[in-house]
């Protein structure tokens, strides 16, 4: 306040802003490529983009970047860039660590559906825990807008002949099946045009199954896939062929005529309804005790109110033909071992596995599991004991080609960060093409014993954590100023899993400087993800999480890059960043 008016004049505001946004580390880079008058010519920007940023189209990109980010009209007319324009470029999507070309769909979308990792949610209807938390259509909307392509519906008989969705045998609230189908219709393709899979866990009586089928048919209309698409009948159609379609995964009545309609008569044979009775896992005594301790369930009856456990009779529930007919490509079957190559099972048969069963198969029969997942879809879901809606690590299941690795989207943490990092790729479409060695029928790849093969060239990641900008004080209960530290983690095959961290910078969340270099050896780049985590160090208690950013190793951009940090819930901060050199 040079004018002593207790208010800042226009020129004082500008000067104050420059002090706040001063970035000496960027000034140093700019000076290297600028002339004595403080301008970076287009030719020098080309040189910077090519030499430092490793941009292949530097000659084309440079003039476009000047026009896009340079605020000074004189500089823009002279086809040059000022320091302000250079900073704006480095803070933009073009200066982001995540490859701009991977922000759109760039992968081949004409491969069979089983050749892709599919963003998938477990117990999608839950907003909180698995025992007493609320169910909501909002949870489906959130998942779908986050790119989720496979949602779960846990269906039970409800009053007035209307099926409801909730977590069976628990005190979670209930929502109407029809309301969920309406939400799916309205939000299925807001984020991605590629197919959505409705995974049914069906506990309804035959009558209410008919109601379910009617709701899906009348509400979804042409979106619902009810017949095979034209093409190869020995493998799945592609995401491209299924654009705008909603597929149902569930049990299908046994018949000589298969779901792809090749031949035979309709010899219907009833069978169990639910392919994986996740709700039955709640019958575990330890979980019952946990519900009882919440004081809402009678120990004497050991059950929730009568209509909350609908459809239970001494007879096994049977499957309505109307509901069976909605299942075309995703027929749920019990897994009874890997198939004999000389007697292959129909490609459209798929199984669901608890995380423990799937991890055991991955550990003991990795290559066989990979071969299985080339032709068949596999759905993995969290163990029943995860009543707090915690998540398992999806990496080990992706490493053996499992496509539908379902997580609790409502639960923040490392697992969900890694998950969203994986599906940030390929335009946030919810479908990521598996590496070639997880699609090749002759593959010998096994993530547990990496040998020489065609899984890509080993890479060395050299990075420098330079500085941070405007890191917030997340824990408001603490009076101290932020003491930030950065951890860099590699998530991939076992040999690649690693983490390294910077020193702590005391009392500076505004513009901390680290200037620390790290090196990581990456054996299987195609399966690796890189996670940057910023914490507020506390010597006496657990460090407070500030922000993180996770991306596939193959999406990393080289050179000087900003990392735009995300909150615990995966939302972007407005101005909290890390500045790094790759």
Coordinates of C-alpha atoms in Angstrom, one line a residue:
X1 CA 0.0 0.0 0.0
X2 CA 2.4 2.6 -1.3
X3 CA -0.4 5.3 -1.3
X4 CA -1.1 4.7 2.4
X5 CA -4.9 4.6 1.6
X6 CA -5.4 1.2 3.2
X7 CA -6.4 -0.1 -0.2
X8 CA -4.5 -1.3 -3.2
X9 CA -4.5 0.7 -6.4
X10 CA -4.6 -1.1 -9.8
X11 CA -0.8 -1.0 -10.3
X12 CA -0.3 -2.1 -6.6
X13 CA -2.7 -5.0 -7.2
X14 CA -0.7 -6.0 -10.3
X15 CA 2.6 -5.8 -8.3
X16 CA 1.1 -7.8 -5.4
X17 CA -0.1 -10.4 -7.8
X18 CA 3.4 -10.7 -9.4
X19 CA 5.0 -11.2 -5.9
X20 CA 2.4 -13.9 -5.1
X21 CA 3.0 -15.7 -8.4
X22 CA 6.7 -15.3 -8.6
X23 CA 8.3 -18.6 -9.8
X24 CA 12.1 -18.3 -9.8
X25 CA 12.5 -21.9 -11.0
X26 CA 10.4 -21.0 -14.1
X27 CA 12.2 -17.7 -14.6
X28 CA 15.5 -19.6 -14.8
X29 CA 14.1 -21.9 -17.6
X30 CA 12.6 -18.9 -19.4
X31 CA 15.8 -16.9 -19.4
X32 CA 17.7 -19.8 -21.0
X33 CA 15.5 -19.6 -24.1
X34 CA 14.6 -15.9 -24.2
X35 CA 16.3 -12.8 -25.7
X36 CA 17.6 -9.8 -23.8
X37 CA 14.3 -8.0 -24.1
X38 CA 12.5 -10.7 -22.2
X39 CA 10.7 -12.4 -25.1
X40 CA 11.0 -16.0 -26.2
X41 CA 10.9 -16.2 -30.0
X42 CA 8.8 -18.8 -31.7
X43 CA 12.0 -20.4 -32.9
X44 CA 13.3 -20.7 -29.3
X45 CA 10.0 -22.0 -28.1
X46 CA 10.3 -24.7 -30.8
X47 CA 13.8 -25.5 -29.5
X48 CA 12.4 -25.7 -25.9
X49 CA 9.5 -27.9 -26.9
X50 CA 11.8 -30.2 -28.9
X51 CA 14.9 -30.4 -26.6
X52 CA 13.3 -30.2 -23.2
X53 CA 9.6 -31.2 -23.5
X54 CA 10.3 -33.9 -26.1
X55 CA 7.3 -32.7 -28.2
X56 CA 7.5 -34.3 -31.7
X57 CA 5.3 -31.7 -33.3
X58 CA 7.2 -28.7 -31.9
X59 CA 7.2 -26.7 -35.1
X60 CA 3.4 -26.9 -35.4
X61 CA 2.7 -26.6 -31.6
X62 CA 4.8 -23.5 -30.9
X63 CA 2.8 -20.9 -32.8
X64 CA -0.4 -22.4 -31.6
X65 CA 0.7 -22.2 -28.0
X66 CA 1.7 -18.6 -28.4
X67 CA -1.8 -17.8 -29.7
X68 CA -3.5 -19.8 -27.0
X69 CA -1.6 -18.6 -23.9
X70 CA 0.2 -15.4 -24.5
X71 CA -1.7 -12.5 -22.8
X72 CA 0.5 -9.7 -24.3
X73 CA -0.9 -8.6 -27.6
X74 CA 2.4 -7.1 -28.8
X75 CA 4.2 -10.4 -28.1
X76 CA 1.4 -12.3 -29.8
X77 CA 1.6 -10.2 -32.9
X78 CA 5.4 -10.7 -33.0
X79 CA 4.9 -14.5 -32.7
X80 CA 6.8 -14.6 -29.4
X81 CA 6.1 -15.4 -25.8
X82 CA 6.6 -13.5 -22.5
X83 CA 7.3 -14.9 -19.1
X84 CA 3.6 -14.7 -18.2
X85 CA 2.6 -16.6 -21.4
X86 CA 5.2 -19.2 -20.7
X87 CA 3.9 -19.7 -17.1
X88 CA 0.3 -20.0 -18.4
X89 CA 1.4 -22.6 -20.9
X90 CA 3.2 -24.7 -18.2
X91 CA 0.1 -24.5 -16.0
X92 CA -2.3 -25.5 -18.8
X93 CA -3.3 -28.9 -20.1
X94 CA -0.5 -28.6 -22.7
X95 CA 2.0 -28.3 -19.8
X96 CA 0.3 -31.1 -17.8
X97 CA 2.2 -34.3 -16.9
X98 CA -0.7 -36.3 -18.4
X99 CA -0.4 -36.7 -22.2
X100 CA -3.0 -34.5 -23.9
X101 CA -3.3 -37.1 -26.7
X102 CA -4.5 -39.6 -24.1
X103 CA -7.3 -37.2 -23.0
X104 CA -9.3 -38.4 -26.0
X105 CA -10.1 -42.0 -27.1
X106 CA -7.0 -43.0 -29.0
X107 CA -7.0 -46.8 -28.6
X108 CA -8.4 -49.4 -31.0
X109 CA -12.0 -49.8 -29.9
X110 CA -12.8 -52.6 -32.4
X111 CA -11.3 -55.4 -30.3
X112 CA -13.6 -58.0 -28.5
X113 CA -15.1 -56.6 -25.3
X114 CA -12.9 -59.1 -23.3
X115 CA -9.8 -57.3 -24.5
X116 CA -10.4 -54.2 -22.3
X117 CA -10.2 -53.3 -18.7
X118 CA -13.6 -52.0 -17.8
X119 CA -14.3 -49.4 -15.1
X120 CA -16.6 -51.2 -12.6
X121 CA -18.4 -50.4 -9.4
X122 CA -19.3 -52.8 -6.5
X123 CA -22.6 -52.4 -4.6
X124 CA -23.0 -49.2 -6.6
X125 CA -26.1 -48.2 -4.7
X126 CA -24.3 -47.6 -1.4
X127 CA -23.2 -44.2 -0.3
X128 CA -21.3 -45.3 2.8
X129 CA -20.7 -48.7 4.6
X130 CA -22.2 -52.1 3.8
X131 CA -24.3 -52.6 6.9
X132 CA -26.4 -49.5 7.9
X133 CA -25.5 -46.8 5.3
X134 CA -27.9 -45.2 2.8
X135 CA -28.7 -46.5 -0.6
X136 CA -29.3 -43.9 -3.3
X137 CA -29.8 -43.4 -7.0
X138 CA -27.3 -40.5 -6.6
X139 CA -24.6 -43.2 -6.1
X140 CA -25.3 -44.5 -9.6
X141 CA -25.1 -41.0 -11.1
X142 CA -21.8 -40.3 -9.4
X143 CA -20.3 -43.6 -10.6
X144 CA -21.5 -43.2 -14.2
X145 CA -20.2 -39.6 -14.4
X146 CA -16.9 -40.9 -13.1
X147 CA -16.7 -43.1 -16.2
X148 CA -17.9 -46.3 -14.6
X149 CA -19.2 -48.8 -17.2
X150 CA -20.3 -51.7 -15.0
X151 CA -22.8 -51.0 -12.2
X152 CA -24.2 -53.5 -9.7
X153 CA -27.9 -53.9 -8.8
X154 CA -28.6 -56.0 -5.7
X155 CA -32.3 -56.8 -6.2
X156 CA -34.9 -58.0 -3.7
X157 CA -38.7 -58.3 -3.5
X158 CA -40.2 -55.1 -2.3
X159 CA -43.7 -54.0 -1.2
X160 CA -46.5 -53.3 -3.8
X161 CA -44.9 -55.8 -6.2
X162 CA -42.0 -53.4 -6.9
X163 CA -38.5 -54.8 -6.6
X164 CA -36.0 -52.8 -4.4
X165 CA -32.3 -52.5 -4.3
X166 CA -30.3 -52.7 -1.0
X167 CA -27.6 -54.8 0.6
X168 CA -29.4 -58.0 1.6
X169 CA -29.5 -59.1 5.3
X170 CA -28.4 -55.7 6.4
X171 CA -30.0 -52.4 7.6
X172 CA -28.9 -50.4 4.5
X173 CA -31.8 -48.3 3.2
X174 CA -33.8 -49.4 0.1
X175 CA -34.4 -47.7 -3.3
X176 CA -36.8 -48.7 -6.1
X177 CA -35.3 -50.8 -8.9
X178 CA -37.3 -48.7 -11.4
X179 CA -35.7 -45.4 -10.1
X180 CA -32.2 -46.9 -10.5
X181 CA -33.0 -48.0 -14.1
X182 CA -34.2 -44.4 -14.8
X183 CA -31.0 -43.0 -13.4
X184 CA -28.9 -45.3 -15.5
X185 CA -30.9 -44.4 -18.6
X186 CA -30.3 -40.6 -18.0
X187 CA -26.6 -40.8 -17.1
X188 CA -25.2 -43.9 -18.8
X189 CA -23.7 -42.1 -21.7
X190 CA -23.0 -38.6 -20.3
X191 CA -19.3 -39.3 -19.9
X192 CA -18.7 -42.1 -22.3
X193 CA -20.5 -43.5 -25.4
X194 CA -19.3 -47.0 -24.8
X195 CA -21.5 -49.8 -23.4
X196 CA -22.7 -50.0 -19.8
X197 CA -23.1 -53.4 -18.1
X198 CA -25.8 -53.9 -15.5
X199 CA -24.6 -56.6 -13.1
X200 CA -27.6 -58.2 -11.5
X201 CA -27.4 -59.9 -8.1
X202 CA -30.9 -61.2 -8.2
X203 CA -32.8 -62.4 -5.1
X204 CA -36.3 -61.7 -6.3
X205 CA -39.3 -64.0 -6.7
X206 CA -40.3 -65.0 -10.3
X207 CA -43.1 -62.5 -10.3
X208 CA -40.9 -59.5 -9.3
X209 CA -38.3 -60.7 -11.8
X210 CA -40.9 -60.2 -14.5
X211 CA -41.4 -56.7 -13.2
X212 CA -37.6 -56.1 -13.3
X213 CA -37.6 -57.2 -17.0
X214 CA -40.6 -55.0 -17.8
X215 CA -38.9 -52.0 -16.2
X216 CA -35.7 -52.5 -18.1
X217 CA -37.5 -53.0 -21.4
X218 CA -39.9 -50.0 -21.1
X219 CA -37.5 -47.5 -19.5
X220 CA -34.3 -48.3 -21.4
X221 CA -36.1 -49.1 -24.7
X222 CA -33.6 -49.2 -27.6
X223 CA -30.7 -48.7 -25.2
X224 CA -31.2 -52.3 -23.9
X225 CA -29.4 -54.9 -25.9
X226 CA -31.8 -57.8 -26.4
X227 CA -30.3 -59.5 -29.5
X228 CA -26.8 -60.3 -30.7
X229 CA -25.2 -57.8 -32.9
X230 CA -24.1 -58.9 -36.4
X231 CA -20.6 -60.2 -36.7
X232 CA -18.3 -62.9 -35.3
X233 CA -20.3 -65.4 -33.2
X234 CA -17.2 -66.9 -31.6
X235 CA -16.1 -63.8 -29.7
X236 CA -17.5 -60.7 -28.1
X237 CA -18.5 -57.8 -30.2
X238 CA -16.4 -54.6 -29.6
X239 CA -17.1 -51.5 -27.6
X240 CA -17.4 -49.7 -30.9
X241 CA -20.2 -52.1 -32.0
X242 CA -21.9 -51.7 -28.7
X243 CA -21.8 -47.9 -28.5
X244 CA -24.9 -46.5 -26.7
X245 CA -26.0 -50.0 -25.6
X246 CA -26.8 -51.3 -22.1
X247 CA -26.0 -55.0 -21.5
X248 CA -27.4 -57.1 -18.7
X249 CA -25.1 -59.6 -16.8
X250 CA -27.0 -62.3 -15.0
X251 CA -28.2 -65.9 -15.0
X252 CA -29.7 -67.3 -18.1
X253 CA -32.0 -70.3 -18.4
X254 CA -30.3 -73.4 -19.7
X255 CA -31.2 -74.1 -23.3
X256 CA -29.8 -75.9 -26.3
X257 CA -30.1 -72.6 -28.1
X258 CA -27.2 -70.4 -26.9
X259 CA -27.6 -66.6 -26.3
X260 CA -26.0 -65.8 -29.7
X261 CA -28.9 -67.6 -31.4
X262 CA -27.0 -70.1 -33.4
X263 CA -29.4 -73.1 -33.2
X264 CA -31.6 -75.5 -31.2
X265 CA -34.9 -75.5 -29.5
X266 CA -36.0 -73.8 -26.3
X267 CA -35.6 -76.5 -23.7
X268 CA -35.8 -74.3 -20.6
X269 CA -34.5 -75.6 -17.3
X270 CA -34.8 -73.6 -14.1
X271 CA -31.7 -73.0 -12.0
X272 CA -30.4 -70.9 -9.1
X273 CA -31.0 -67.2 -9.6
X274 CA -27.9 -65.4 -8.2
X275 CA -24.5 -66.3 -9.6
X276 CA -22.7 -64.8 -6.6
X277 CA -24.7 -64.5 -3.5
X278 CA -22.7 -61.7 -2.0
X279 CA -25.5 -61.0 0.5
X280 CA -25.1 -64.6 1.8
X281 CA -21.6 -63.6 2.9
X282 CA -23.3 -61.3 5.5
X283 CA -24.5 -64.5 7.2
X284 CA -21.0 -64.8 8.5
X285 CA -21.2 -64.7 12.3
X286 CA -18.7 -61.9 12.8
X287 CA -20.7 -59.7 10.5
X288 CA -24.0 -60.5 12.3
X289 CA -22.3 -59.5 15.6
X290 CA -21.3 -56.2 14.1
X291 CA -24.8 -55.4 13.1
X292 CA -26.1 -56.5 16.5
X293 CA -23.7 -54.2 18.2
X294 CA -25.2 -51.3 16.4
X295 CA -28.3 -52.1 18.5
X296 CA -30.7 -52.4 15.7
X297 CA -31.1 -56.2 15.3
X298 CA -32.5 -58.6 17.8
X299 CA -30.0 -61.1 19.0
X300 CA -32.9 -63.5 19.6
X301 CA -34.2 -63.4 16.1
X302 CA -30.8 -62.8 14.5
X303 CA -32.5 -61.2 11.6
X304 CA -33.6 -57.9 10.1
X305 CA -37.3 -57.1 9.7
X306 CA -39.3 -59.7 7.9
X307 CA -39.7 -58.0 4.5
X308 CA -36.1 -57.0 4.4
X309 CA -35.2 -60.6 3.7
X310 CA -37.7 -61.1 0.9
X311 CA -38.3 -64.0 -1.4
X312 CA -36.9 -66.6 1.0
X313 CA -38.7 -69.9 0.9
X314 CA -37.7 -73.5 1.5
X315 CA -37.5 -73.8 -2.3
X316 CA -34.7 -72.4 -4.4
X317 CA -35.7 -69.2 -6.3
X318 CA -36.2 -69.8 -10.0
X319 CA -35.6 -67.6 -13.0
X320 CA -38.2 -65.9 -15.0
X321 CA -37.9 -66.3 -18.8
X322 CA -38.6 -62.6 -19.3
X323 CA -35.5 -61.7 -17.1
X324 CA -33.4 -64.4 -18.7
X325 CA -34.1 -63.0 -22.2
X326 CA -32.5 -59.7 -21.2
X327 CA -29.1 -61.5 -20.9
X328 CA -27.4 -61.7 -24.2
X329 CA -23.6 -61.6 -23.9
X330 CA -22.9 -61.8 -20.2
X331 CA -24.3 -65.1 -18.9
X332 CA -23.2 -65.7 -15.3
X333 CA -21.9 -69.2 -14.6
X334 CA -20.2 -70.8 -11.7
X335 CA -16.4 -71.1 -12.2
X336 CA -15.3 -74.7 -12.0
X337 CA -11.8 -74.5 -13.4
X338 CA -10.0 -73.2 -16.5
X339 CA -11.3 -74.7 -19.7
X340 CA -9.7 -77.4 -21.8
X341 CA -8.5 -75.7 -25.0
X342 CA -9.7 -78.6 -27.0
X343 CA -13.2 -78.1 -25.6
X344 CA -13.7 -74.4 -25.3
X345 CA -16.7 -73.0 -23.4
X346 CA -18.9 -70.4 -25.1
X347 CA -17.2 -67.0 -24.9
X348 CA -20.3 -65.3 -23.4
X349 CA -20.1 -67.4 -20.2
X350 CA -18.5 -65.3 -17.4
X351 CA -17.8 -65.9 -13.8
X352 CA -17.5 -63.7 -10.7
X353 CA -14.8 -64.2 -8.1
X354 CA -14.3 -62.8 -4.6
X355 CA -11.0 -61.0 -4.3
X356 CA -9.4 -63.8 -2.3
X357 CA -10.4 -66.5 -4.9
X358 CA -9.2 -64.3 -7.8
X359 CA -5.9 -63.5 -6.1
X360 CA -5.3 -67.2 -5.4
X361 CA -5.8 -68.0 -9.1
X362 CA -3.5 -65.1 -10.0
X363 CA -0.8 -66.3 -7.7
X364 CA -1.0 -70.0 -8.5
X365 CA -2.1 -70.0 -12.2
X366 CA -1.3 -66.6 -13.6
X367 CA -0.8 -67.6 -17.2
X368 CA -3.9 -69.7 -17.3
X369 CA -5.9 -66.9 -15.8
X370 CA -4.6 -64.6 -18.5
X371 CA -5.6 -67.1 -21.2
X372 CA -9.1 -67.4 -19.6
X373 CA -9.5 -63.6 -19.7
X374 CA -8.7 -63.3 -23.4
X375 CA -12.0 -65.0 -24.3
X376 CA -14.1 -64.6 -21.2
X377 CA -15.0 -61.7 -18.9
X378 CA -14.2 -62.0 -15.2
X379 CA -15.8 -59.9 -12.5
X380 CA -14.0 -59.5 -9.2
X381 CA -15.7 -58.1 -6.1
X382 CA -14.6 -57.3 -2.5
X383 CA -14.7 -59.9 0.2
X384 CA -17.8 -60.0 2.4
X385 CA -15.8 -59.0 5.5
X386 CA -15.2 -55.5 4.1
X387 CA -18.3 -54.1 5.8
X388 CA -16.7 -50.7 6.0
X389 CA -16.7 -50.6 2.2
X390 CA -12.9 -50.7 2.1
X391 CA -11.2 -51.7 -1.2
X392 CA -8.7 -54.3 -2.3
X393 CA -5.7 -53.5 -4.6
X394 CA -6.9 -53.8 -8.2
X395 CA -3.4 -54.0 -9.7
X396 CA -2.8 -57.7 -9.2
X397 CA -6.0 -58.6 -10.9
X398 CA -5.4 -56.3 -13.9
X399 CA -2.0 -57.9 -14.2
X400 CA -3.6 -61.2 -15.1
X401 CA -6.1 -59.5 -17.5
X402 CA -9.3 -59.4 -15.3
X403 CA -11.5 -56.9 -16.9
X404 CA -14.4 -56.1 -14.4
X405 CA -12.4 -55.5 -11.2
X406 CA -15.2 -53.9 -9.1
X407 CA -14.4 -51.5 -6.3
X408 CA -16.5 -49.5 -3.8
X409 CA -16.5 -46.1 -5.6
X410 CA -17.8 -44.4 -2.5
X411 CA -14.6 -45.1 -0.6
X412 CA -11.6 -42.8 -1.0
X413 CA -8.0 -44.1 -0.7
X414 CA -5.0 -45.4 -2.5
X415 CA -7.0 -48.2 -4.3
X416 CA -9.5 -45.8 -5.7
X417 CA -6.8 -43.3 -6.6
X418 CA -5.0 -46.0 -8.6
X419 CA -8.3 -47.1 -10.2
X420 CA -9.2 -43.6 -11.4
X421 CA -5.6 -43.2 -12.6
X422 CA -5.9 -46.2 -14.8
X423 CA -9.2 -45.1 -16.3
X424 CA -8.1 -41.5 -16.8
X425 CA -6.5 -43.1 -19.9
X426 CA -8.2 -43.4 -23.3
X427 CA -10.3 -40.3 -23.0
X428 CA -11.9 -41.3 -19.6
X429 CA -14.1 -43.7 -21.7
X430 CA -14.2 -46.4 -19.0
X431 CA -12.5 -48.9 -21.4
X432 CA -8.7 -49.3 -21.6
X433 CA -7.3 -51.7 -24.1
X434 CA -5.2 -54.4 -22.4
X435 CA -1.5 -54.7 -23.4
X436 CA -0.8 -57.0 -26.4
X437 CA 0.7 -59.7 -24.1
X438 CA -2.6 -59.9 -22.2
X439 CA -4.5 -60.4 -25.4
X440 CA -2.2 -62.8 -27.4
X441 CA -3.6 -66.4 -27.2
X442 CA 0.0 -67.7 -27.4
X443 CA 1.2 -65.5 -24.5
X444 CA 3.4 -67.0 -21.8
X445 CA 3.4 -63.9 -19.6
X446 CA 3.1 -64.4 -15.9
X447 CA 3.3 -61.3 -13.6
X448 CA 4.7 -63.4 -10.8
X449 CA 7.8 -64.6 -12.7
X450 CA 8.9 -62.0 -15.3
X451 CA 11.1 -63.5 -17.9
X452 CA 12.4 -62.2 -21.2
X453 CA 9.5 -61.8 -23.6
X454 CA 7.5 -59.5 -25.8
X455 CA 6.1 -57.5 -23.0
X456 CA 7.8 -54.3 -23.9
X457 CA 11.2 -52.6 -23.3
X458 CA 12.3 -51.9 -19.8
X459 CA 12.3 -48.3 -18.9
X460 CA 14.1 -46.1 -16.4
X461 CA 12.1 -43.2 -14.9
X462 CA 14.2 -40.2 -13.9
X463 CA 12.2 -37.5 -12.3
X464 CA 12.9 -34.4 -10.2
X465 CA 10.4 -33.0 -7.7
X466 CA 11.1 -29.3 -8.0
X467 CA 8.5 -27.3 -6.1
X468 CA 4.9 -27.1 -4.9
X469 CA 2.3 -24.3 -5.2
X470 CA -0.5 -23.4 -2.9
X471 CA -0.8 -26.6 -0.9
X472 CA -3.8 -26.3 1.4
X473 CA -4.0 -26.9 5.1
X474 CA -6.5 -29.8 5.1
X475 CA -6.6 -30.5 8.8
X476 CA -8.1 -27.3 10.2
X477 CA -7.9 -28.5 13.8
X478 CA -4.1 -28.1 13.7
X479 CA -2.7 -24.6 14.2
X480 CA 0.7 -25.2 12.6
X481 CA 1.6 -24.2 9.0
X482 CA 1.8 -27.0 6.4
X483 CA 5.0 -29.1 6.5
X484 CA 4.8 -30.8 3.0
X485 CA 6.6 -33.9 1.8
X486 CA 6.1 -35.7 -1.5
X487 CA 6.0 -39.5 -2.0
X488 CA 6.3 -41.0 -5.5
X489 CA 4.9 -44.5 -5.8
X490 CA 5.1 -47.1 -8.6
X491 CA 2.2 -49.6 -8.8
X492 CA 2.6 -52.5 -11.2
X493 CA 4.0 -56.0 -11.3
X494 CA 5.7 -57.0 -8.0
X495 CA 9.2 -56.2 -9.3
X496 CA 8.1 -52.6 -10.1
X497 CA 6.3 -51.7 -6.9
X498 CA 8.4 -49.1 -5.2
X499 CA 8.2 -45.7 -3.5
X500 CA 10.5 -42.8 -2.6
X501 CA 10.0 -39.6 -0.8
X502 CA 11.4 -36.1 -0.4
X503 CA 12.5 -34.4 2.7
X504 CA 10.0 -32.3 4.7
X505 CA 9.8 -28.6 4.0
X506 CA 8.9 -26.9 7.2
X507 CA 6.2 -24.2 7.5
X508 CA 5.6 -23.6 3.8
X509 CA 2.6 -24.8 1.9
X510 CA 2.6 -21.7 -0.4
X511 CA 5.7 -22.4 -2.4
X512 CA 7.8 -25.2 -1.0
X513 CA 11.0 -26.1 -2.9
X514 CA 12.5 -29.6 -2.9
X515 CA 14.8 -30.0 -6.0
X516 CA 15.1 -33.8 -5.3
X517 CA 15.8 -36.4 -8.0
X518 CA 14.6 -40.0 -8.0
X519 CA 15.2 -43.0 -10.3
X520 CA 12.9 -46.0 -10.8
X521 CA 13.5 -49.0 -13.0
X522 CA 10.3 -50.2 -14.7
X523 CA 10.2 -53.8 -15.9
X524 CA 6.7 -53.8 -17.4
X525 CA 5.8 -50.2 -18.4
X526 CA 2.5 -51.1 -19.9
X527 CA 1.1 -52.2 -16.5
X528 CA 2.7 -49.5 -14.3
X529 CA 1.1 -46.5 -12.7
X530 CA 2.8 -43.6 -11.1
X531 CA 1.2 -41.9 -8.0
X532 CA 2.4 -38.6 -6.5
X533 CA 1.2 -38.1 -3.0
X534 CA 1.6 -34.9 -0.9
X535 CA 1.2 -35.0 2.9
X536 CA 1.4 -32.6 5.8
X537 CA 4.2 -34.1 7.9
X538 CA 3.4 -34.6 11.6
X539 CA 6.1 -36.0 14.0
X540 CA 3.7 -37.0 16.7
X541 CA 0.6 -38.3 14.7
X542 CA -0.2 -39.7 11.3
X543 CA 0.6 -37.4 8.4
X544 CA -2.4 -35.5 7.0
X545 CA -3.2 -36.3 3.3
X546 CA -3.2 -33.1 1.2
X547 CA -3.5 -34.3 -2.4
X548 CA -2.5 -36.8 -5.0
X549 CA -2.4 -37.6 -8.7
X550 CA -2.1 -41.0 -10.4
X551 CA -1.6 -41.8 -14.0
X552 CA -0.4 -44.6 -16.2
X553 CA 3.4 -44.7 -16.8
X554 CA 2.6 -44.8 -20.6
X555 CA 0.7 -41.4 -20.2
X556 CA 3.6 -39.5 -18.7
X557 CA 4.9 -36.5 -20.6
X558 CA 8.6 -35.6 -20.5
X559 CA 10.1 -32.3 -19.6
X560 CA 9.0 -29.6 -17.2
X561 CA 5.4 -30.4 -16.1
X562 CA 2.8 -29.4 -13.6
X563 CA 0.9 -32.0 -11.7
X564 CA -2.6 -30.7 -10.7
X565 CA -3.4 -32.3 -7.4
X566 CA -6.7 -34.0 -6.6
X567 CA -8.5 -34.0 -3.2
X568 CA -9.1 -37.2 -1.2
X569 CA -12.4 -37.7 -3.1
X570 CA -10.7 -37.3 -6.5
X571 CA -11.9 -33.7 -7.2
X572 CA -9.3 -31.2 -8.6
X573 CA -8.0 -28.4 -6.5
X574 CA -8.3 -25.0 -8.1
X575 CA -4.6 -24.1 -7.9
X576 CA -2.6 -26.7 -5.9
X577 CA 0.2 -28.1 -8.0
X578 CA 3.6 -29.8 -8.1
X579 CA 6.2 -28.8 -10.5
X580 CA 8.4 -31.6 -11.8
X581 CA 10.9 -32.5 -14.4
X582 CA 10.6 -35.9 -16.1

